[in-house]
Coordinates of C-alpha atoms in Angstrom, one line a residue:
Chain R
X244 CA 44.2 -23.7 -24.4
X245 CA 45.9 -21.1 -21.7
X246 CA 43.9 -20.5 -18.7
X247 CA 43.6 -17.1 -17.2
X248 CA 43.9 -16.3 -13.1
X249 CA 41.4 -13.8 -12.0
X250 CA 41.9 -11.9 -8.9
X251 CA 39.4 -10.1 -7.3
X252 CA 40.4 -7.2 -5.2
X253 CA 38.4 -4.9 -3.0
X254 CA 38.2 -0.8 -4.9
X255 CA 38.3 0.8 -1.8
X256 CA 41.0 -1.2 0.5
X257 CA 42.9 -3.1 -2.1
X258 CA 41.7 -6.3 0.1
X259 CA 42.2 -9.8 -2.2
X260 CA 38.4 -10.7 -2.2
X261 CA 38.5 -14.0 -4.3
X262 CA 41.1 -15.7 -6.6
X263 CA 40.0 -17.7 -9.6
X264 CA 42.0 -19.9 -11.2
X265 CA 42.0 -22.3 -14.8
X266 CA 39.5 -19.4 -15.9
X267 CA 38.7 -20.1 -19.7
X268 CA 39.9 -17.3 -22.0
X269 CA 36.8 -16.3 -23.0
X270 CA 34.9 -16.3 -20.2
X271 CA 32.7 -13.2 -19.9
X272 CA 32.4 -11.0 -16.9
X273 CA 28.8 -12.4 -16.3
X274 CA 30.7 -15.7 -15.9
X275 CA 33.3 -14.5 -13.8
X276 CA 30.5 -12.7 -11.5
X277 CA 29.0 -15.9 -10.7
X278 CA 32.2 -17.7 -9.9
X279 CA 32.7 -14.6 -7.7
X280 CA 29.2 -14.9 -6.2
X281 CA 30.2 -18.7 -5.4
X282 CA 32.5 -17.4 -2.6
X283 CA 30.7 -14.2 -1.4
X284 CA 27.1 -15.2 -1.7
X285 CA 25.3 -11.8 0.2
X286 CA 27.0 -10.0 -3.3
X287 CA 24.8 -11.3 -6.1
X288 CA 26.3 -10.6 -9.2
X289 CA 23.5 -7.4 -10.0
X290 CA 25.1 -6.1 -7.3
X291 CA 28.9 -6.4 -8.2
X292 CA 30.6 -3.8 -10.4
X293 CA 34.0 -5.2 -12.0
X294 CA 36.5 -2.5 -13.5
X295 CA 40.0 -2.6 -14.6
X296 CA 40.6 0.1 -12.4
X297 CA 39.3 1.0 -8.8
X298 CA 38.5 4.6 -10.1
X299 CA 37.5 3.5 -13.7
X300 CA 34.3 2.6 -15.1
X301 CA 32.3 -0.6 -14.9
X302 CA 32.8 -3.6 -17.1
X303 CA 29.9 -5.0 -19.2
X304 CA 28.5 -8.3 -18.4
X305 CA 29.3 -9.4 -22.1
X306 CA 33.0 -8.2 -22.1
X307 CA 35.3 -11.2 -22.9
X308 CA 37.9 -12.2 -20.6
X309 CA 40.6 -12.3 -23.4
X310 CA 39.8 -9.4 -25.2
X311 CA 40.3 -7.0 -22.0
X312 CA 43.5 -5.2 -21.9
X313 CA 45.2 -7.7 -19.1
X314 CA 47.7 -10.3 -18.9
X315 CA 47.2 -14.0 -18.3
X316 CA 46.6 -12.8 -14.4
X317 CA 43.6 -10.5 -14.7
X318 CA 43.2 -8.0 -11.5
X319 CA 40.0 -6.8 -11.3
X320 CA 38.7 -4.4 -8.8
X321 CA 35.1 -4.8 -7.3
X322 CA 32.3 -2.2 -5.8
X323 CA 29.6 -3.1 -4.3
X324 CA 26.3 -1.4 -6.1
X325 CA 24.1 -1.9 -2.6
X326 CA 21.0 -4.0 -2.5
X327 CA 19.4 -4.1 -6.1
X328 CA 16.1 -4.5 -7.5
X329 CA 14.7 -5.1 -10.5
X330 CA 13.2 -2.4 -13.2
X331 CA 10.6 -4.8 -13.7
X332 CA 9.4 -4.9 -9.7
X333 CA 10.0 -1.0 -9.4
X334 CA 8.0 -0.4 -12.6
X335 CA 4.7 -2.6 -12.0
X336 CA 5.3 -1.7 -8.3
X337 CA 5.0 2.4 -9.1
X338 CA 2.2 2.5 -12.0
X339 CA 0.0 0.4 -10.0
X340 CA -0.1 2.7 -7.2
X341 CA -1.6 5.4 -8.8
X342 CA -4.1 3.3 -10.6
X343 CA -5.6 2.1 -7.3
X344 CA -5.4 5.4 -5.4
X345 CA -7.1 7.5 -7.8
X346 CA -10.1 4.8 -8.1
X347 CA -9.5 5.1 -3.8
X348 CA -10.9 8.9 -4.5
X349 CA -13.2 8.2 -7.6
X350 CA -15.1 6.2 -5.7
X351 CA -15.2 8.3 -2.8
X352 CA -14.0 5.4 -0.5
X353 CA -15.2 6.5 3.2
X354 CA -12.6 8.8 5.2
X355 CA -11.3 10.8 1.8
X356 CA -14.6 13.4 1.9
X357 CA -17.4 14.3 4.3
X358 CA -18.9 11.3 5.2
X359 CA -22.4 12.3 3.6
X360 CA -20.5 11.8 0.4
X361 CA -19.4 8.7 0.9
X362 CA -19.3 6.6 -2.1
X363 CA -21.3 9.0 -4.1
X364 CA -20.9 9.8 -7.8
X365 CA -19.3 13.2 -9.6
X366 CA -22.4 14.7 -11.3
X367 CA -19.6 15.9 -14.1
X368 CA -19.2 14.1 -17.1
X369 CA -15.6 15.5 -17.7
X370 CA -15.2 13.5 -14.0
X371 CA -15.7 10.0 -15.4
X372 CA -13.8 10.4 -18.6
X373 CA -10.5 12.1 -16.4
X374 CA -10.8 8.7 -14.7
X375 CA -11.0 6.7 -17.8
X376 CA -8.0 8.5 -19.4
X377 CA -5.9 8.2 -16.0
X378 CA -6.5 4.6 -15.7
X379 CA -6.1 4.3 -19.0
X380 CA -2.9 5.5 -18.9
X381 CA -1.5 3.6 -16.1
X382 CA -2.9 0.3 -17.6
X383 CA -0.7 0.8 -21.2
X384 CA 2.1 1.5 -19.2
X385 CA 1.5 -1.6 -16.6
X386 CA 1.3 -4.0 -19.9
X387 CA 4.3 -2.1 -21.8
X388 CA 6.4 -3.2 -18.4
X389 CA 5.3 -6.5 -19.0
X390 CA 5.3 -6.9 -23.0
X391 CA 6.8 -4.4 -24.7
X392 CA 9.8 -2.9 -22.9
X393 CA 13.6 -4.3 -23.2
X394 CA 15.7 -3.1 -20.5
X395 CA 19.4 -2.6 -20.8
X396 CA 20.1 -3.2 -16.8
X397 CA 18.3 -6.0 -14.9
X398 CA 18.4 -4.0 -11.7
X399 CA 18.7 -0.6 -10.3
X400 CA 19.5 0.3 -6.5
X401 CA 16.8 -0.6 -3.9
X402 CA 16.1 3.2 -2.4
X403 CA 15.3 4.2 -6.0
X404 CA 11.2 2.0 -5.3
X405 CA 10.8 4.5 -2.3
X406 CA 12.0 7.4 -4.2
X407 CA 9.7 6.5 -7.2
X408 CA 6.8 5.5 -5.4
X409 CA 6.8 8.1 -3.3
X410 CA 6.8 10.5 -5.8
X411 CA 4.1 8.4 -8.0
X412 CA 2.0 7.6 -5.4
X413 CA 2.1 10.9 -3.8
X414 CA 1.3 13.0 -7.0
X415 CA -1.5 10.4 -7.9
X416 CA -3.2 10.8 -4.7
X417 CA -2.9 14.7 -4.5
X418 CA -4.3 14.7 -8.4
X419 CA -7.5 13.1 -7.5
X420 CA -8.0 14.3 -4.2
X421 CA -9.0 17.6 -6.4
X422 CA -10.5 15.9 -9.5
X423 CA -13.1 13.8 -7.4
X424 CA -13.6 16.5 -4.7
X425 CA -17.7 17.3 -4.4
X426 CA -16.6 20.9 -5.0
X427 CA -14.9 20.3 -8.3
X428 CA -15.2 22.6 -10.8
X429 CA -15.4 21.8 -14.5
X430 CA -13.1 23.6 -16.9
X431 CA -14.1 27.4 -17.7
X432 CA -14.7 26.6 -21.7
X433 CA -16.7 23.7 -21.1
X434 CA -17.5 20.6 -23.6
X435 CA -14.8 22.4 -26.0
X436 CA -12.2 22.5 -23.8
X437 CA -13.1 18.7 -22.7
X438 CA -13.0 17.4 -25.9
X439 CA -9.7 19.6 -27.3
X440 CA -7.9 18.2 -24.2
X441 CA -9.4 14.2 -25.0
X442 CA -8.2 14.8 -28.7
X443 CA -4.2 15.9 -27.4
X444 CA -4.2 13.0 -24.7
X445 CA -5.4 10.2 -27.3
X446 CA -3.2 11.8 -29.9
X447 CA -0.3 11.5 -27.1
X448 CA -0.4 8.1 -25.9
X449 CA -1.1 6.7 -29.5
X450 CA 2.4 8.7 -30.0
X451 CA 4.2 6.9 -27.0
X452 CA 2.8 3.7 -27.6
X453 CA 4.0 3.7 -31.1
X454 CA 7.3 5.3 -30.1
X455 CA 7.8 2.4 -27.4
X456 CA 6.9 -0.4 -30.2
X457 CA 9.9 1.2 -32.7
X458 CA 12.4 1.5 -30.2
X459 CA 11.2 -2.5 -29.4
X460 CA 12.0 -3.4 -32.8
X461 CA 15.5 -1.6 -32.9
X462 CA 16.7 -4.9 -30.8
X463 CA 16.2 -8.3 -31.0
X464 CA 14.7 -10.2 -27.8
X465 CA 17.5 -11.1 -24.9
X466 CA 20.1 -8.4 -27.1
X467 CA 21.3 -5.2 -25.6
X468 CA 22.1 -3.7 -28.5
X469 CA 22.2 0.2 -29.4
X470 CA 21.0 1.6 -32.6
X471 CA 19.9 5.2 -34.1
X472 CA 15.8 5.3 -33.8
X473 CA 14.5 6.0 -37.5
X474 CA 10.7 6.6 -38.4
X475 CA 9.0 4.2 -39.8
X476 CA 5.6 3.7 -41.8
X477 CA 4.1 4.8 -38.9
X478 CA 3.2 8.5 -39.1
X479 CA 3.3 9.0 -35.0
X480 CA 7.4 7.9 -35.5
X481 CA 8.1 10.6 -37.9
X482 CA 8.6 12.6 -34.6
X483 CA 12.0 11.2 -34.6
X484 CA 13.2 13.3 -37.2
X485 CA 13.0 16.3 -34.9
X486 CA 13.6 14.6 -31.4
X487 CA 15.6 12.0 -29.7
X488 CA 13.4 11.1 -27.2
X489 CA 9.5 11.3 -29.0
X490 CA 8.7 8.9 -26.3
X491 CA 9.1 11.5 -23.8
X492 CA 7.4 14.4 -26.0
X493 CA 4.5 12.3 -26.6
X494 CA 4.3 11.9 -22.6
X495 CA 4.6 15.3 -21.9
X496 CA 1.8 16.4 -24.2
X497 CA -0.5 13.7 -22.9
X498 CA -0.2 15.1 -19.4
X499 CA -0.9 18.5 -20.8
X500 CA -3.9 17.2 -22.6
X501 CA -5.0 16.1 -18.9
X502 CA -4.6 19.4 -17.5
X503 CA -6.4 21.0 -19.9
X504 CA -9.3 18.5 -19.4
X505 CA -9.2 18.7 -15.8
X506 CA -8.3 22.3 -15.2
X507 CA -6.6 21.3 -12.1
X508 CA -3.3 23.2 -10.9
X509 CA -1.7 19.9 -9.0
X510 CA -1.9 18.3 -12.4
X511 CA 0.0 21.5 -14.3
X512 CA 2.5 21.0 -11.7
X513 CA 2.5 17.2 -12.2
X514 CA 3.1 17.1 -15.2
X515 CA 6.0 20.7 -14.8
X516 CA 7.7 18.2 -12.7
X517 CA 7.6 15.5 -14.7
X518 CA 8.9 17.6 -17.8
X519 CA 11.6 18.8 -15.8
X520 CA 12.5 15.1 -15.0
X521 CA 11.9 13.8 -18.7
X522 CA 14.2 16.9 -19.9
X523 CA 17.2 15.9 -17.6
X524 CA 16.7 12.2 -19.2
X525 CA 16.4 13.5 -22.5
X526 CA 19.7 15.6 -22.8
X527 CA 21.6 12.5 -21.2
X528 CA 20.0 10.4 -23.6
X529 CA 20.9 13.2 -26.7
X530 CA 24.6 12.9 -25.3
X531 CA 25.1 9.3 -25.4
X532 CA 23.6 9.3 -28.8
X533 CA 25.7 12.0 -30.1
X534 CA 29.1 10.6 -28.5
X535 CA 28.2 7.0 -29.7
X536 CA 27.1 7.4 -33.4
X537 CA 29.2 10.0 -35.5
X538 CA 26.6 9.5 -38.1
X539 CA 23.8 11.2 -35.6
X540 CA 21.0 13.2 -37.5
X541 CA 21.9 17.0 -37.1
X542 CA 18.1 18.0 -37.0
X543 CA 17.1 16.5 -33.9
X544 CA 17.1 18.2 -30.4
X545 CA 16.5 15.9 -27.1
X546 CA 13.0 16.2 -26.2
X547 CA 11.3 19.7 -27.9
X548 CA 11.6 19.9 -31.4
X549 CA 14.1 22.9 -32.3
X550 CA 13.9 24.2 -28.9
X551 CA 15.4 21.8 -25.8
Chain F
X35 CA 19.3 46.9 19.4
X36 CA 20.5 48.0 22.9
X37 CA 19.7 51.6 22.4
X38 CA 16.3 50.9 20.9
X39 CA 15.5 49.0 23.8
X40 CA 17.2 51.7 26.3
X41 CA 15.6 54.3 24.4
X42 CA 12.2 53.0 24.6
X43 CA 11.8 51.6 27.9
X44 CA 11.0 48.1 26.6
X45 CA 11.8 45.9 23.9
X46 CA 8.3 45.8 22.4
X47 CA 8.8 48.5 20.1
X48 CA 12.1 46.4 18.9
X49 CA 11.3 44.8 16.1
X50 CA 10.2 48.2 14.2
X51 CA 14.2 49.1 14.9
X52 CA 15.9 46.2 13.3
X53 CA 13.4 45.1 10.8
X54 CA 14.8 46.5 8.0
X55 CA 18.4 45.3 8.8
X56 CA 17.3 42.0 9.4
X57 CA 15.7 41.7 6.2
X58 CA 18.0 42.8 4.2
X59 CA 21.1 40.4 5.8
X60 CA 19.2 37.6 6.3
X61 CA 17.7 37.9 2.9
X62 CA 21.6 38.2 1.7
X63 CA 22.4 34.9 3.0
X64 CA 20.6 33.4 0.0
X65 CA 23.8 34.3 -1.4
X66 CA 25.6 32.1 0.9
X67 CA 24.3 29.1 -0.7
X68 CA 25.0 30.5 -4.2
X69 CA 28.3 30.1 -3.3
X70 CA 28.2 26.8 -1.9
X71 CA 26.6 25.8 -5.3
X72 CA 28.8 27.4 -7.5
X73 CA 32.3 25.7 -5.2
X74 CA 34.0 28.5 -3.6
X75 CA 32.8 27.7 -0.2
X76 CA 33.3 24.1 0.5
X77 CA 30.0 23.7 2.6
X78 CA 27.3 21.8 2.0
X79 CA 24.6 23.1 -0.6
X80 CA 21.9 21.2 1.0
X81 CA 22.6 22.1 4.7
X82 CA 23.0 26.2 4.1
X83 CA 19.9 26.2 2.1
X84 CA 17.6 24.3 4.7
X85 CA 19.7 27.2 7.7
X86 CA 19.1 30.4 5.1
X87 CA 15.9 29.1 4.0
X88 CA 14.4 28.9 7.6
X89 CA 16.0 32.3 8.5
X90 CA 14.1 34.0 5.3
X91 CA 10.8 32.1 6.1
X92 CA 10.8 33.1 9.7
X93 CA 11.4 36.7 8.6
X94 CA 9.4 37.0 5.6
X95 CA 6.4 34.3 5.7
X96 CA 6.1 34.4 9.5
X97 CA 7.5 37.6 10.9
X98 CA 6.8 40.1 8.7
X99 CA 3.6 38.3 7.9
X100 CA 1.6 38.2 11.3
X101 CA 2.2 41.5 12.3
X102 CA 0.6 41.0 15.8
X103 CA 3.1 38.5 16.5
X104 CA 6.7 41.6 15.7
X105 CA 6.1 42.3 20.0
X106 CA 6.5 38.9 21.3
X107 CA 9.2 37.8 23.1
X108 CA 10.2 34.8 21.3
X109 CA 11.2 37.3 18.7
X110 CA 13.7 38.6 20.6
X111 CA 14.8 35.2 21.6
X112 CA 15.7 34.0 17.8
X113 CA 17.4 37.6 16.9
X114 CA 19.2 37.3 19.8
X115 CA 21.0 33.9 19.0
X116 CA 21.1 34.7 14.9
X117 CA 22.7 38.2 15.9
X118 CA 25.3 36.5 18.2
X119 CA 25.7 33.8 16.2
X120 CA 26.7 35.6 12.7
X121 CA 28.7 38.0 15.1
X122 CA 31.0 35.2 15.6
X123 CA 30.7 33.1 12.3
X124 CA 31.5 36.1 9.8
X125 CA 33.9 37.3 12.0
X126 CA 35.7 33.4 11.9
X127 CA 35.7 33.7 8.1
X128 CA 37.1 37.3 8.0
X129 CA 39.9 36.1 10.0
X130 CA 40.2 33.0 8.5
X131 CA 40.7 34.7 5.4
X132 CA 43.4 37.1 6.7
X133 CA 44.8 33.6 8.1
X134 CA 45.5 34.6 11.2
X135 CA 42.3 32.4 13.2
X136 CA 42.4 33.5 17.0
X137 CA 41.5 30.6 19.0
X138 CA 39.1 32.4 21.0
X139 CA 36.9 32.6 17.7
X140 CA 37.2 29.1 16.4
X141 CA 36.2 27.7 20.1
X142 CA 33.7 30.3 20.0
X143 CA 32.1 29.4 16.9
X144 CA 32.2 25.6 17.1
X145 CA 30.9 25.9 21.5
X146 CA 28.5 28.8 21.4
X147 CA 25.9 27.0 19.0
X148 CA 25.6 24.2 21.6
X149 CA 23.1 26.9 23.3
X150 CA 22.6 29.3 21.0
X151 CA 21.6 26.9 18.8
X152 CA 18.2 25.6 21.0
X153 CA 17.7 29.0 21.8
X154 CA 17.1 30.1 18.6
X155 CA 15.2 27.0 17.7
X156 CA 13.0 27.7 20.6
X157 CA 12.2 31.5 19.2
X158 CA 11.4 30.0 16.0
X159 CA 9.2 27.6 17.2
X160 CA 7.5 29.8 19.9
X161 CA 6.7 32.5 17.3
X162 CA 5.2 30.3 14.4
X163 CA 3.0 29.2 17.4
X164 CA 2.6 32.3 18.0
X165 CA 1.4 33.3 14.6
X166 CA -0.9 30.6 14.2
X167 CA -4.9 31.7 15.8
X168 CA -4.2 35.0 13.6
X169 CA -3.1 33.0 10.6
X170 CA -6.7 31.0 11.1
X171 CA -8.3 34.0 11.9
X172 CA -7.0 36.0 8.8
X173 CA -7.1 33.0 6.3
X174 CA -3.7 34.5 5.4
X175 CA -2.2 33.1 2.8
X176 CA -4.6 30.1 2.2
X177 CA -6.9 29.6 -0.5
X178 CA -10.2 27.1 -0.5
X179 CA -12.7 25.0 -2.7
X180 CA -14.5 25.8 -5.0
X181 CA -12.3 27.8 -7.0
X182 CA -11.6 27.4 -11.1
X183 CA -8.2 26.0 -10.4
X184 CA -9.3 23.0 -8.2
X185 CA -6.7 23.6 -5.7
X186 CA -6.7 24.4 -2.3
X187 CA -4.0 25.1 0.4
X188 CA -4.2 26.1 4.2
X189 CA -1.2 28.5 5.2
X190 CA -2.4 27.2 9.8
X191 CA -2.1 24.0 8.3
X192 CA 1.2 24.1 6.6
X193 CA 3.1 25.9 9.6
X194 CA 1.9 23.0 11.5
X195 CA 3.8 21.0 9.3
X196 CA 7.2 23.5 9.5
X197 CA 7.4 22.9 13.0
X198 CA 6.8 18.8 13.0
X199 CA 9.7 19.1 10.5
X200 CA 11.6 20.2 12.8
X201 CA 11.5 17.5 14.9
X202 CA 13.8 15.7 12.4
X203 CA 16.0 18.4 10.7
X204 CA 17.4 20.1 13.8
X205 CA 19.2 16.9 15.5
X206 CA 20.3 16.1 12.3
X207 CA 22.1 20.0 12.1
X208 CA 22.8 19.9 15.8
X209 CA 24.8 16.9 15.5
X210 CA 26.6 18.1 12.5
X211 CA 27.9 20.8 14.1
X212 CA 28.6 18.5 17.0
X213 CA 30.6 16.3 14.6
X214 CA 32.4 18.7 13.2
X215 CA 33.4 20.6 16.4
X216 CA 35.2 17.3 17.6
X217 CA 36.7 17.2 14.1
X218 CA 38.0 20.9 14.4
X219 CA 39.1 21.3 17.9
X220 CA 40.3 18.1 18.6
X221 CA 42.8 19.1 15.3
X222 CA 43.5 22.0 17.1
X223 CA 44.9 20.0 19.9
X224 CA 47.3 17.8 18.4
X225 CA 48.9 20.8 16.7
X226 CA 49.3 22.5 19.5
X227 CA 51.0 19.3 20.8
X228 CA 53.3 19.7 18.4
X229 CA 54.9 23.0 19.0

């Protein structure tokens, strides 16, 4: 069996970083990121990005040595990513934030309100079941971190949990600062509007949470791989014949729901910003579909059937 | 400007002279970071829109706004350093376009801001203090609980916040310019050495 030689050069100053030799032809990258690892410990492999070329893109973890276009003396060029952590960490780390922090101002902790409302109760009923729903909802997605989800990347860089939880956090607190103020006021159409609002929000994250179990099922446990979403039996996936992303419609419409049950105008602009966001996600997400699969369904738009 | 004040006696009655000039150019610097945006002025998006966006703030929500604040000194102090400054910055990119860059003007533009830079910071500053007991006073601006939107904002309290965040946005501009006037005259130099 021919063994390969791997050099490792720097991508900015063409610097010979590591060389490897009596590398086994089909070695993967993962492979050769550890061996590189061995000799620059402070650059765990998350953090390394291997190309062919210092300007090109990134190769995959699961490339194969011997099936890359290079000679029996591989040059590879490396970039460091910066300090990475996981999706994981950055996921539980950012939905369990606002969970707390709203029951911070449901129960009217001392220091939030006047202190002669410390630890008091909403006299609202619409109150109680706004913190029900929000909880709710940060709960499914705290347990689909943990059960459902299967991530393509492992990591992602380490400013992106102060971005994120700033943001989360933030938004969370300024939401039920208003909600579980003492000068509340319940929505203008009263019990109707409640229960409209509480019938769009369950619809919603039933929608998500059966979006997020299909896309589950397109890949086996420990695989990466990328297939076209289909619905299934389950009437909440038929979405998918109209959108790419149901996931994120389902979202959407659940954080309108909550405005309409809350009548609250930080929440509208929650959840304006977080359609923005989704949107931007959504279109990438369309793109890669389209540019990967030729066989793409026609019908379906990114996130709004027909229109975005 | 100088005949209003000559005219007058005193600057006091200043502002009612300018204002609509002021408006309307620094209202059309908006512009200027359209054209950073779209590419065909290579400056930074983000660093014209936090300058333009304080200019049009200070005129419109602060200015223009309180009107017992349009006699105050500090305004003068803040229209005097924008005025000199876009006197000199416009007319570095008119000549830079007609590439023929006099010196004078490029030292000018990248040496002047080292004063006219706190200057104008401090007239910016001083009126939005200025403003503030008649922004309370008014409740300009600010709405309060209960209302059937559940939301609530306080116009004293936000300026508050304007003028803490200026505590870290202006080094950060100051030493840009700094960085790049080493950059631009130091280039300068070594040209010159060359002829």
């Amino acid at each position: 069996m021919k063994h390969y030689e791997v050099e490792i050069l720097d991508g900015k100053t063409r610097e010979k970083l590591c060389f490897l030799d009596k590398v086994e032809p089909h070695a993967t990258i993962a492979e050769i990121k550890n061996l590189f690892t061995k000799s620059h410990p402070q650059w765990y492999p998350a953090r390394q990005s291997l190309r062919l070329d210092p300007k090109g893109k990134s190769l995959k973890d699961e490339d194969v040595l011997q099936k890359l276009p290079v000679g029996t003396t591989a040059t590879l060029y490396f970039r460091d990513l910066g300090a990475q952590i996981s999706w994981v960490t950055v996921f539980l780390t950012e939905y369990a934030g606002p969970l707390f922090i709203y029951l911070l101002f449901y129960f009217r902790v001392p220091f939030i309100y006047g202190h002669k409302y410390d630890f008091t109760s909403s006299r609202h009923t619409v109150v109680h079941l706004a913190c029900i729903c929000h909880s709710f909802h940060y709960v499914k997605r705290l347990l689909e971190t943990i059960f459902v989800h299967r991530f393509s990347h492992g990591t992602m860089p380490l400013r992106n949990i102060f971005k994120n939880c700033t943001y989360y956090w933030g938004f969370a607190a300024w939401m039920a600062y208003y909600i579980n103020h003492p000068l509340y006021t319940p929505p203008t159409h009263g019990a109707q509007q409640v229960k409209l609002a509480l019938a769009i929000f369950v619809i919603c994250q039933l929608g998500n949470f059966s979006i997020h179990m299909a896309l589950r099922n397109l890949r086996p446990a420990g695989s990466k791989a990328r297939k076209i979403p289909f619905p299934t039996k389950n009437p909440f996936t038929w979405l998918f014949l109209l959108v790419s992303c149901p996931n994120y419609t389902y979202e959407v419409g659940s954080w309108i729901g909550f405005t309409i049950m809350t009548q609250c105008l930080p929440v509208a602009l929650f959840s304006l910003v977080g359609f923005i966001q989704m949107t931007i996600w959504a279109k990438g997400k369309h793109r890669s579909y389209l540019k990967e699969f030729h066989n793409y369904p026609p019908l379906r738009s990114p996130i709004v059937p027909f229109l975005l | 400007m100088v005949r209003a004040s000559l005219a007058k006696g005193s600057y006091h009655s200043l502002y009612y002279s300018i204002e609509k000039p002021l408006k309307f150019f620094q209202t059309g610097a908006l512009l200027e970071i359209l054209h950073c945006a779209v590419g065909i002025v290579p400056s930074s998006v983000v660093l014209t829109t936090f300058q333009v966006m304080s200019r049009v703030f200070l005129i419109w929500a602060v200015t223009h706004s309180v009107k017992e604040v349009q006699s105050e000194d500090c305004v003068l102090l803040f229209v005097i350093a924008w005025t000199v400054t876009e006197i000199i910055r416009y007319s570095f990119y008119t000549f830079s376009l007609l590439n023929h860059l006099p010196y004078l003007i490029k030292w000018a533009r990248y040496t002047l801001f080292i004063v006219l830079y706190p200057m104008g910071v401090s007239g910016e500053l001083l009126t939005i203090y200025a403003a503030l007991p008649f922004v309370r006073q008014a409740g300009l601006y600010s709405i309060s609980l209960p209302n059937k939107y559940n939301f609530s904002f306080d116009y004293y309290t936000f300026l508050i916040l304007v003028m803490i965040s200026y505590i870290p946005l202006f080094p950060q501009l100051y030493f840009h310019m700094m960085h790049q006037r080493r950059k631009v005259l130091s280039h300068t130099e070594e040209h010159k050495k060359f002829e």
